[in-house]
C-alpha positions as a Markdown table, in Angstrom:
| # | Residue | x | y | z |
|---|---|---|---|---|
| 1 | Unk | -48.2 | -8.9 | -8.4 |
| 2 | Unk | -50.1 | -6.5 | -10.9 |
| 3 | Unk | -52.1 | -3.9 | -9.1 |
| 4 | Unk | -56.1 | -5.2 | -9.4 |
| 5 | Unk | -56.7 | -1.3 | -10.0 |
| 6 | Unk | -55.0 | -0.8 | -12.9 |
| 7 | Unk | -57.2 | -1.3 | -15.9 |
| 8 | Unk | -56.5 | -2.0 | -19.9 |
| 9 | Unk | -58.4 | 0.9 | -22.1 |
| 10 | Unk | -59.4 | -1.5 | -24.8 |
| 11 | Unk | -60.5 | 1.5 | -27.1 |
| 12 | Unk | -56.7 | 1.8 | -27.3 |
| 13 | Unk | -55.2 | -1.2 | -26.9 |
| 14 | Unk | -53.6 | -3.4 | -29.3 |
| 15 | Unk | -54.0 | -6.8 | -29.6 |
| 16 | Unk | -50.3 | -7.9 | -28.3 |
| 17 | Unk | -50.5 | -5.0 | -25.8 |
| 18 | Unk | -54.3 | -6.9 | -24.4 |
| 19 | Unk | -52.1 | -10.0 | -24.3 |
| 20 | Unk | -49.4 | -9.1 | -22.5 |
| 21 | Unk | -52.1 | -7.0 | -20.0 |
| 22 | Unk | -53.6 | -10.2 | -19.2 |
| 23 | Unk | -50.7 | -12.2 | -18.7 |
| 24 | Unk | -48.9 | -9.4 | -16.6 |
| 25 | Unk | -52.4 | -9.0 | -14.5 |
| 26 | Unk | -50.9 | -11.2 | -11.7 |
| 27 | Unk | -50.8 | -14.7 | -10.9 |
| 28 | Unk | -53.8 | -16.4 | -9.4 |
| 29 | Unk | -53.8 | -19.6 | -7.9 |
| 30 | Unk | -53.8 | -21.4 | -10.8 |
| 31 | Unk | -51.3 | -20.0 | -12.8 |
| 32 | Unk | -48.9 | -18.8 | -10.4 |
| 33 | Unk | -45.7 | -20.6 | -11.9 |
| 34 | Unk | -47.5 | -20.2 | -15.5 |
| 35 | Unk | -45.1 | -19.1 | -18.1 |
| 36 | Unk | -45.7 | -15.8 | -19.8 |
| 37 | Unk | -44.4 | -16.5 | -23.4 |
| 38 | Unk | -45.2 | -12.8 | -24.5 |
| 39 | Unk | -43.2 | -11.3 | -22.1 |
| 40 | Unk | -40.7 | -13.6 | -22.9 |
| 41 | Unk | -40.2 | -13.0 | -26.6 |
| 42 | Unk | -40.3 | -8.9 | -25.4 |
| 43 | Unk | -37.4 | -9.7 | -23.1 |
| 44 | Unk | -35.9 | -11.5 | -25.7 |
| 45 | Unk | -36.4 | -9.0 | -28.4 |
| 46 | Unk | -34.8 | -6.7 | -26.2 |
| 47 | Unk | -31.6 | -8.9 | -26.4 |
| 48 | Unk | -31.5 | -9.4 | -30.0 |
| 49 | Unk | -28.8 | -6.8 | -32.1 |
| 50 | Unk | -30.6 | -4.6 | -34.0 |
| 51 | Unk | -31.4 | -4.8 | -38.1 |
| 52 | Unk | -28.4 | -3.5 | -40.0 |
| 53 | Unk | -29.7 | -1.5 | -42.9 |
| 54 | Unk | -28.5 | 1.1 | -45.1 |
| 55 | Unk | -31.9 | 2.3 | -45.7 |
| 56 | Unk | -32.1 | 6.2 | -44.5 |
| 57 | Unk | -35.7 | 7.7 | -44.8 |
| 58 | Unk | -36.8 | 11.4 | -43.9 |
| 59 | Unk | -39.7 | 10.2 | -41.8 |
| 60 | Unk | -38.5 | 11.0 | -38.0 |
| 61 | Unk | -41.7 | 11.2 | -36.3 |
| 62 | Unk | -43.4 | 8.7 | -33.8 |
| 63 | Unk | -46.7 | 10.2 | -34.4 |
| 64 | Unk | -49.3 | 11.3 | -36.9 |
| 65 | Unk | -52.5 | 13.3 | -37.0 |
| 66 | Unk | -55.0 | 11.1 | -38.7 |
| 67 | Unk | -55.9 | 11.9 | -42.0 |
| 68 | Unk | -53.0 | 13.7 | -43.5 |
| 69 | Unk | -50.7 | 12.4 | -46.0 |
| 70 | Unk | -47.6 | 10.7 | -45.5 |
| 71 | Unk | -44.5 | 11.6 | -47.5 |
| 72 | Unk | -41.2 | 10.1 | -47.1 |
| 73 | Unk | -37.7 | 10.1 | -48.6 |
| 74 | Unk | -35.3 | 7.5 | -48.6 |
| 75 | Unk | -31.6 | 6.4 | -50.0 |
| 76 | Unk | -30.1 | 3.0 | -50.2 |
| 77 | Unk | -27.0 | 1.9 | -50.9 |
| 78 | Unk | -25.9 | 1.4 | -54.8 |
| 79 | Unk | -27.6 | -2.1 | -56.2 |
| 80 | Unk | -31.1 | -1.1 | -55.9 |
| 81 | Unk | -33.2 | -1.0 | -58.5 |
| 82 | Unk | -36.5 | 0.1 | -57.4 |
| 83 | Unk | -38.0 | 0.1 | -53.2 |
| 84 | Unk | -41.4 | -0.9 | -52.1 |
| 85 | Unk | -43.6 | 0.6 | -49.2 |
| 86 | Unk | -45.4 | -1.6 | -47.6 |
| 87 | Unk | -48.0 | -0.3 | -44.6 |
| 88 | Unk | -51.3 | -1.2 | -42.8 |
| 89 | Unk | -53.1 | -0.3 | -39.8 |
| 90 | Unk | -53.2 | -2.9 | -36.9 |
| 91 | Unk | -56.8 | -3.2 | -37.7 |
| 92 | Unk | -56.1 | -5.9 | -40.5 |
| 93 | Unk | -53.4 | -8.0 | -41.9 |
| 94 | Unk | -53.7 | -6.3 | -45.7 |
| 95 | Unk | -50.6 | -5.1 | -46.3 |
| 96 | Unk | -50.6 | -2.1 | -48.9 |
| 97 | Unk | -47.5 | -1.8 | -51.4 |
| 98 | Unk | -46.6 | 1.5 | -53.2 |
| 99 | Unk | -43.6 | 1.8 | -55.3 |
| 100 | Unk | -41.8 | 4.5 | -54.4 |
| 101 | Unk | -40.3 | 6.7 | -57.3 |
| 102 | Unk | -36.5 | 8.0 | -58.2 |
| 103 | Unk | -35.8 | 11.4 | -57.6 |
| 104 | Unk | -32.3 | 12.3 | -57.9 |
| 105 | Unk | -30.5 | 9.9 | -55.0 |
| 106 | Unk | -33.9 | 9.6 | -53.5 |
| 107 | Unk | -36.7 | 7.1 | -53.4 |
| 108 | Unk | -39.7 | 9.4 | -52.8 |
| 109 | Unk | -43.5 | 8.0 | -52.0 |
| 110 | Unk | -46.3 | 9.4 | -49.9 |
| 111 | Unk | -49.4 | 7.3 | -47.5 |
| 112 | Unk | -52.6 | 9.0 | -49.1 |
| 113 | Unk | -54.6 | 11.0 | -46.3 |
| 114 | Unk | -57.3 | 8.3 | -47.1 |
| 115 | Unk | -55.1 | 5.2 | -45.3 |
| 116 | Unk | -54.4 | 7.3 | -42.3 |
| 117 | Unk | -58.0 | 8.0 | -41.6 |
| 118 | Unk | -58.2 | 5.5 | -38.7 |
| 119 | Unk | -56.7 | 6.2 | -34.6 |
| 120 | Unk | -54.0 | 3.5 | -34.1 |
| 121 | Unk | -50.7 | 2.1 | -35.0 |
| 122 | Unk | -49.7 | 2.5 | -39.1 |
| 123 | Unk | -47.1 | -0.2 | -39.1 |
| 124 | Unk | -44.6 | -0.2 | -42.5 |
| 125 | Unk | -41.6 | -1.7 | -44.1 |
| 126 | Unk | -39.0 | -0.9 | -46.8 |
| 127 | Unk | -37.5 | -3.4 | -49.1 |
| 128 | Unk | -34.8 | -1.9 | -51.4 |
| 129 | Unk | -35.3 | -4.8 | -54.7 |
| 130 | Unk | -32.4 | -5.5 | -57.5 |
| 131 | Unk | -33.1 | -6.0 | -61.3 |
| 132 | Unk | -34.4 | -8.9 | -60.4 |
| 133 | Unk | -36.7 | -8.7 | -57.6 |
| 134 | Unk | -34.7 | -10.1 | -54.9 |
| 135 | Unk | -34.3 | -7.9 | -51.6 |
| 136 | Unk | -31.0 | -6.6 | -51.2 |
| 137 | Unk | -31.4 | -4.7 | -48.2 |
| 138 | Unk | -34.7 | -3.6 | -46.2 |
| 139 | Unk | -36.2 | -1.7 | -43.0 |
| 140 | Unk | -38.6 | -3.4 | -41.0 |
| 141 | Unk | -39.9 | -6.4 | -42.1 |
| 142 | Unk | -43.5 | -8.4 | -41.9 |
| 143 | Unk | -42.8 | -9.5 | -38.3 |
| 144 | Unk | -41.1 | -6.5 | -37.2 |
| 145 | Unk | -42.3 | -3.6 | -38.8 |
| 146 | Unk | -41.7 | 0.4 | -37.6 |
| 147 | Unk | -44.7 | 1.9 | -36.4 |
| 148 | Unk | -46.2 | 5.4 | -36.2 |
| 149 | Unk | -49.0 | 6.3 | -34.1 |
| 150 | Unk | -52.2 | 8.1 | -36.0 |
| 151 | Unk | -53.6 | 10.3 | -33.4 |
| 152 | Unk | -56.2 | 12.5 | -33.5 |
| 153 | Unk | -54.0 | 15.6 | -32.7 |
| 154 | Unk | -50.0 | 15.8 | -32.5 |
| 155 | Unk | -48.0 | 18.7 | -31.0 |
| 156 | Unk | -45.3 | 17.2 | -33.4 |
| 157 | Unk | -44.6 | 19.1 | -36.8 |
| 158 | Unk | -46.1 | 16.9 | -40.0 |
| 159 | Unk | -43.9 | 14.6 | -41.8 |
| 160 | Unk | -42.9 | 16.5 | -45.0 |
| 161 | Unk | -40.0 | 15.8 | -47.6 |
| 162 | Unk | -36.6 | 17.1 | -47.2 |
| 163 | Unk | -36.7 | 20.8 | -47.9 |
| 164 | Unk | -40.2 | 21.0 | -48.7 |
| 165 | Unk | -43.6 | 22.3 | -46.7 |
| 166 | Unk | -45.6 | 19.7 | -45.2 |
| 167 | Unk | -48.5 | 18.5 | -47.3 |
C-alpha cells in the first residue's frame, strides 16, 4: 500500500502524473482488486521496442530555463523534402507547427522565447515530409511526444546549434 503521507504537489503535477497518483494511492475497501489501467499501459509502454527513426537533432537536453529560445538541428535520411516541428505545453492540446529550414545537410528551426514562457512540460515531434506531404520518417509522434522540462532555473548549459553560442 501507498504511504497516506506522501502527498501529490498539484502546482507541478501533470495531468497523467495526478492520475496515476490517485490510482497508486492505495487500495481501499472498495477498490482493492480495482484495475489500474494507467499503470498498465506505463508497464506496457515499458515493453514496447522503441521508434526506429533516422531523425538526429542537436537538442540533448532534458531541461529548459523558461523563456529562452529553443534552437535545434536535425538530419534525416535522403527522401525528405521539407520537416515540421510541432510543440505545445501540457497546458493545452494546440499543437504549434514551424517549418524548419535547409541549411546545408541540416534542418534548422528555433521555439521563440515567447512559447517557453510557461513552468512545465514542452512536449514536440518531428515529421520528415516527401514532395508530397506524406511522412516518411518522424520522432515522436501526437501520442508519444519527447518532452523537455521549462524550469525556472537549469544548471544545464542552453540548447544552442551545432557550433554556435547559445541564443
Amino acid at each position: 500500500a501507498a504511504d497516506p503521507n506522501v502527498k501529490l504537489d498539484e502546482l507541478f503535477a501533470t495531468d497523467l502524473v495526478k492520475r496515476v497518483f490517485e490510482q497508486a494511492a492505495g487500495p481501499t475497501p472498495a477498490t482493492a482488486a480495482a484495475p489500474m489501467p494507467l499503470m498498465d499501459d506505463i508497464k506496457s509502454r515499458g515493453a514496447l521496442p522503441e521508434e526506429v527513426t533516422s531523425i538526429a537533432c542537436s537538442l540533448q537536453v532534458t531541461e529548459i530555463e523558461t523563456q529562452r529560445p529553443i534552437p535545434l538541428a536535425c538530419r534525416t535520411a535522403p527522401g525528405a523534402n521539407s520537416v515540421v516541428l510541432s510543440y505545445r505545453h501540457e497546458s493545452t492540446t494546440r499543437w504549434h507547427q514551424l517549418t524548419l529550414t535547409k541549411q546545408g545537410k541540416d534542418w534548422v528551426g528555433e521555439i521563440p522565447c515567447t512559447d517557453t514562457a510557461q513552468i512545465g512540460v514542452l512536449q514536440y515531434r518531428l515529421q520528415a515530409l516527401d514532395a508530397q506531404g506524406k511522412q516518411v520518417d518522424g520522432l515522436g509522434n501526437e501520442q508519444d511526444p519527447l518532452e523537455l522540462n521549462l524550469v525556472e532555473t537549469s544548471q544545464a548549459a542552453p540548447p544552442s546549434l551545432p557550433n554556435q553560442p547559445a541564443p
